[in-house]
Coordinates of C-alpha atoms in Angstrom, one line a residue:
M1 CA 164.7 -17.5 -151.5
L2 CA 166.1 -20.4 -149.6
G3 CA 166.4 -22.3 -152.9
L4 CA 168.3 -19.2 -154.5
C5 CA 170.7 -19.0 -151.6
L6 CA 171.5 -22.5 -151.9
V7 CA 172.2 -22.3 -155.5
V8 CA 174.6 -19.3 -154.7
A9 CA 176.1 -20.8 -151.9
G10 CA 176.8 -23.9 -154.1
V11 CA 178.7 -22.0 -156.5
F12 CA 180.9 -20.4 -154.0
A13 CA 181.6 -23.7 -152.5
W14 CA 182.7 -25.0 -156.0
L15 CA 184.8 -22.0 -156.5
G16 CA 186.6 -22.4 -153.0
Q17 CA 187.2 -26.0 -153.9
W18 CA 188.7 -25.0 -157.1
Q19 CA 190.9 -22.5 -155.6
L20 CA 191.9 -24.9 -153.0
G21 CA 193.0 -27.5 -155.7
R22 CA 195.1 -24.9 -157.3
A23 CA 196.8 -24.0 -153.9
L24 CA 198.1 -27.6 -153.5
Q25 CA 200.8 -28.4 -156.1
T26 CA 200.4 -32.3 -156.8
D27 CA 203.6 -32.3 -159.0
P28 CA 206.0 -29.7 -157.3
T29 CA 209.3 -29.0 -158.9
P30 CA 211.8 -31.6 -157.2
P31 CA 214.5 -29.7 -155.2
G32 CA 217.6 -28.6 -157.2
A33 CA 215.7 -28.9 -160.6
T34 CA 216.7 -25.4 -161.5
E35 CA 220.3 -26.2 -161.2
V36 CA 220.2 -28.8 -164.0
V37 CA 221.3 -27.0 -167.2
R38 CA 218.7 -27.4 -170.0
P39 CA 218.4 -26.2 -173.5
I40 CA 216.3 -23.0 -173.7
D41 CA 214.0 -24.1 -176.0
E42 CA 212.9 -27.1 -173.5
V43 CA 212.1 -24.5 -170.9
V44 CA 210.3 -21.6 -172.8
Q45 CA 209.6 -20.6 -176.2
P46 CA 209.8 -17.1 -177.8
G47 CA 206.9 -14.7 -176.8
E48 CA 205.8 -17.2 -174.0
Y49 CA 205.5 -16.3 -170.3
L50 CA 207.9 -18.3 -167.7
T51 CA 206.0 -20.2 -165.2
D52 CA 207.0 -19.3 -161.6
S53 CA 208.7 -22.9 -160.9
L54 CA 211.2 -22.0 -164.0
I55 CA 212.3 -18.7 -163.0
G56 CA 215.9 -19.1 -162.5
Q57 CA 216.4 -22.2 -164.3
Q58 CA 219.9 -22.8 -165.6
V59 CA 219.7 -23.0 -169.5
E60 CA 222.3 -22.9 -172.4
V61 CA 221.7 -21.4 -176.0
S62 CA 223.9 -21.5 -179.0
G63 CA 224.1 -18.8 -181.4
S64 CA 226.2 -15.5 -182.6
F65 CA 226.0 -12.0 -181.1
V66 CA 224.7 -9.4 -183.4
P67 CA 227.1 -6.7 -184.1
G68 CA 226.1 -3.0 -182.8
D69 CA 223.6 -4.5 -180.1
F70 CA 226.0 -4.4 -177.1
L71 CA 224.2 -2.1 -174.8
I72 CA 224.8 -1.1 -171.2
V73 CA 222.5 -1.5 -168.2
S74 CA 223.1 0.7 -165.2
T75 CA 222.4 0.1 -161.5
R76 CA 223.2 -3.5 -161.4
Y77 CA 224.6 -5.1 -158.4
N78 CA 227.0 -7.9 -158.0
D79 CA 227.7 -9.2 -154.5
G80 CA 226.6 -6.0 -153.0
D81 CA 228.6 -3.7 -155.3
E82 CA 226.7 -1.3 -157.8
G83 CA 227.9 -1.2 -161.4
Y84 CA 226.9 -2.0 -164.8
W85 CA 225.9 -5.0 -167.1
V86 CA 227.0 -5.3 -170.8
T87 CA 224.3 -7.0 -172.7
G88 CA 223.9 -8.4 -176.1
Q89 CA 221.6 -9.7 -178.6
L90 CA 222.2 -13.5 -179.2
R91 CA 220.7 -14.7 -182.6
V92 CA 219.9 -18.4 -181.7
D93 CA 221.0 -21.1 -183.8
G94 CA 218.8 -24.0 -185.4
T95 CA 215.4 -22.0 -185.3
P96 CA 213.0 -21.9 -188.3
G97 CA 213.1 -18.2 -188.4
P98 CA 215.1 -15.3 -186.8
T99 CA 215.1 -15.6 -183.1
S100 CA 217.0 -13.7 -180.5
V101 CA 217.5 -13.8 -176.8
A102 CA 218.8 -11.2 -174.6
V103 CA 221.8 -11.9 -172.9
A104 CA 223.7 -10.0 -169.7
V105 CA 227.3 -11.0 -171.0
G106 CA 229.0 -9.6 -167.6
W107 CA 229.5 -7.2 -165.0
A108 CA 231.6 -4.0 -164.7
K109 CA 232.5 -1.8 -161.9
T110 CA 232.5 1.6 -163.8
M111 CA 230.9 2.9 -166.9
D112 CA 234.4 3.2 -168.7
E113 CA 235.1 -0.6 -168.0
A114 CA 231.7 -1.5 -169.3
R115 CA 232.3 0.6 -172.5
A116 CA 235.6 -0.7 -173.1
A117 CA 234.4 -4.5 -172.7
A118 CA 231.4 -3.5 -175.1
E119 CA 233.7 -1.9 -177.8
K120 CA 235.8 -5.2 -177.8
L121 CA 232.8 -7.3 -177.9
E122 CA 231.6 -5.2 -180.9
K123 CA 234.9 -5.6 -182.8
D124 CA 234.9 -9.6 -182.4
A125 CA 231.4 -9.7 -183.4
A126 CA 232.0 -7.4 -186.6
A127 CA 235.0 -9.4 -187.3
G128 CA 232.5 -12.5 -187.7
G129 CA 233.0 -14.0 -184.2
S130 CA 232.5 -17.9 -183.9
P131 CA 229.3 -18.9 -182.6
V132 CA 229.2 -19.3 -178.8
T133 CA 227.2 -21.4 -176.3
V134 CA 225.9 -19.3 -173.4
R135 CA 225.1 -20.9 -170.1
G136 CA 223.3 -19.1 -167.3
R137 CA 220.0 -18.3 -165.5
L138 CA 216.8 -17.6 -167.5
I139 CA 215.3 -14.7 -165.5
A140 CA 212.0 -12.7 -166.3
D141 CA 211.8 -9.3 -167.9
E142 CA 212.2 -6.7 -165.1
G143 CA 209.9 -4.3 -167.2
P144 CA 211.1 -1.0 -168.8
V145 CA 211.1 2.2 -166.8
T146 CA 211.6 5.9 -167.6
P147 CA 215.5 7.0 -167.5
P148 CA 216.2 9.4 -164.7
R149 CA 215.6 13.0 -165.1
G150 CA 218.4 14.6 -167.2
S151 CA 220.0 11.7 -168.2
D152 CA 220.3 10.2 -172.0
P153 CA 217.0 9.1 -173.3
Q154 CA 218.7 5.7 -174.2
T155 CA 219.6 5.2 -170.4
M156 CA 218.3 1.8 -169.0
T157 CA 218.4 0.8 -165.3
R158 CA 216.3 -2.4 -165.8
M159 CA 217.3 -5.2 -167.8
S160 CA 214.4 -5.7 -170.0
P161 CA 214.2 -7.6 -173.4
A162 CA 211.4 -5.2 -174.3
A163 CA 213.6 -2.2 -173.7
L164 CA 216.5 -3.6 -175.5
L165 CA 214.5 -4.8 -178.6
G166 CA 213.7 -1.0 -179.2
Q167 CA 217.4 -0.4 -179.7
W168 CA 218.4 -3.6 -181.5
H169 CA 219.3 -3.8 -185.4
D170 CA 218.1 -6.2 -187.9
V171 CA 214.8 -6.9 -186.1
D172 CA 212.1 -7.3 -188.9
G173 CA 210.4 -10.7 -188.5
L174 CA 212.2 -11.3 -185.3
S175 CA 211.0 -13.7 -182.6
V176 CA 212.3 -12.7 -179.2
Y177 CA 212.3 -14.4 -176.0
R178 CA 210.4 -12.3 -173.0
Q179 CA 213.2 -13.5 -170.7
Y180 CA 216.9 -12.9 -170.6
V181 CA 219.7 -15.2 -169.8
A182 CA 222.3 -14.0 -167.1
S183 CA 225.4 -15.8 -168.4
Q184 CA 227.6 -17.3 -165.7
S185 CA 230.9 -16.8 -167.5
A186 CA 232.1 -13.5 -168.5
P187 CA 234.5 -12.7 -171.2
A188 CA 237.8 -10.9 -170.6
G189 CA 237.4 -7.4 -169.2
L190 CA 234.3 -8.2 -167.3
T191 CA 233.2 -9.7 -164.0
D192 CA 231.2 -13.0 -163.8
I193 CA 227.5 -12.2 -162.8
H194 CA 226.8 -13.6 -159.4
S195 CA 223.3 -15.1 -159.5
S196 CA 221.9 -17.1 -156.8
P197 CA 219.6 -20.1 -156.9
P198 CA 215.9 -19.3 -156.7
T199 CA 214.4 -20.1 -153.4
E200 CA 212.8 -23.6 -153.2
G201 CA 209.0 -23.4 -153.1
S202 CA 206.9 -25.1 -150.3
G203 CA 204.4 -26.6 -152.8
V204 CA 201.6 -24.8 -151.2
N205 CA 200.2 -21.4 -152.7
W206 CA 198.9 -19.5 -149.8
L207 CA 197.3 -16.8 -151.9
N208 CA 194.9 -19.4 -153.4
I209 CA 194.0 -20.7 -150.0
F210 CA 193.2 -17.3 -148.7
Y211 CA 190.9 -17.1 -151.9
A212 CA 189.3 -20.4 -150.9
I213 CA 188.6 -19.0 -147.5
E214 CA 187.0 -15.9 -149.0
W215 CA 184.7 -18.0 -151.0
A216 CA 183.6 -20.1 -148.0
V217 CA 182.8 -16.7 -146.2
F218 CA 180.8 -15.7 -149.2
A219 CA 178.7 -18.9 -149.1
G220 CA 178.0 -18.3 -145.4
F221 CA 176.9 -15.0 -146.0
A222 CA 174.3 -16.3 -148.7
F223 CA 172.8 -18.2 -145.7
Y224 CA 173.1 -15.1 -143.5
L225 CA 171.3 -13.1 -146.1
W226 CA 168.3 -15.9 -146.3
Y227 CA 168.2 -16.0 -142.4
R228 CA 167.8 -11.9 -142.1
L229 CA 165.1 -12.0 -144.9
A230 CA 163.2 -14.9 -143.0
K231 CA 163.6 -13.4 -139.6
D232 CA 162.5 -10.0 -140.8
A233 CA 159.2 -11.4 -142.4
W234 CA 158.5 -13.5 -139.2
E235 CA 158.8 -10.4 -137.0
K236 CA 156.6 -8.5 -139.4
E237 CA 154.1 -11.3 -139.2
V238 CA 154.5 -11.3 -135.6
E239 CA 154.0 -7.5 -135.5
D240 CA 150.9 -7.5 -137.6
L241 CA 149.3 -10.2 -135.4
E242 CA 149.8 -8.1 -132.2
D243 CA 148.4 -5.1 -134.0
L244 CA 145.5 -7.2 -135.0
K245 CA 145.0 -8.3 -131.3
A246 CA 145.2 -4.8 -130.0
S247 CA 142.8 -3.5 -132.5
A248 CA 140.1 -6.2 -131.7

């Protein structure tokens, strides 16, 4: 039993060391790295998840907006004011196959302002608008949610490329980025989206440290289990000897 407990404790100790190694970042992101504008394909590829250190990274991407896909997302705050985002499907240039990224183009105070801006953008895109280069922050999908009760089923209150994809046109064989770009420059009729730099990390993952402590506790419990079994066996032997003496 002691040998078995030693093996179990050794496994737990190894797991704790592994968690501790993951908790300490040996190559943390340099301060201000997210503020350096990088091509989007250097940061993430279509369909890939974004690592925590790259959330909020400033990126640029060139392409053309797809007509008919300027959609409005409600419940968007800009400097504390609630309003709406006008979003678009940007078909990315220079990719081997059709590839798109969702772009939050700009913010509007009212739904009427957002619809007017979306209509103007639709006309420009339908007229064969020139390619554009969008610069902004790369932000993770917020996840789709059910529309409020009694509202239009197509109403969106979260910025979710997955939800937008369900309403986009010309999506056969399309590769899509899981993230969206919050543009730093809005066209006429919309307000620039305020997007603060992400908080700099400490280089220490406290959750992993907590897990490492848990594994150490489990290793200690393995030895405690052996101690209790050994003590119970010793007490039983002592009790049997005492019974034997009493019966002699």
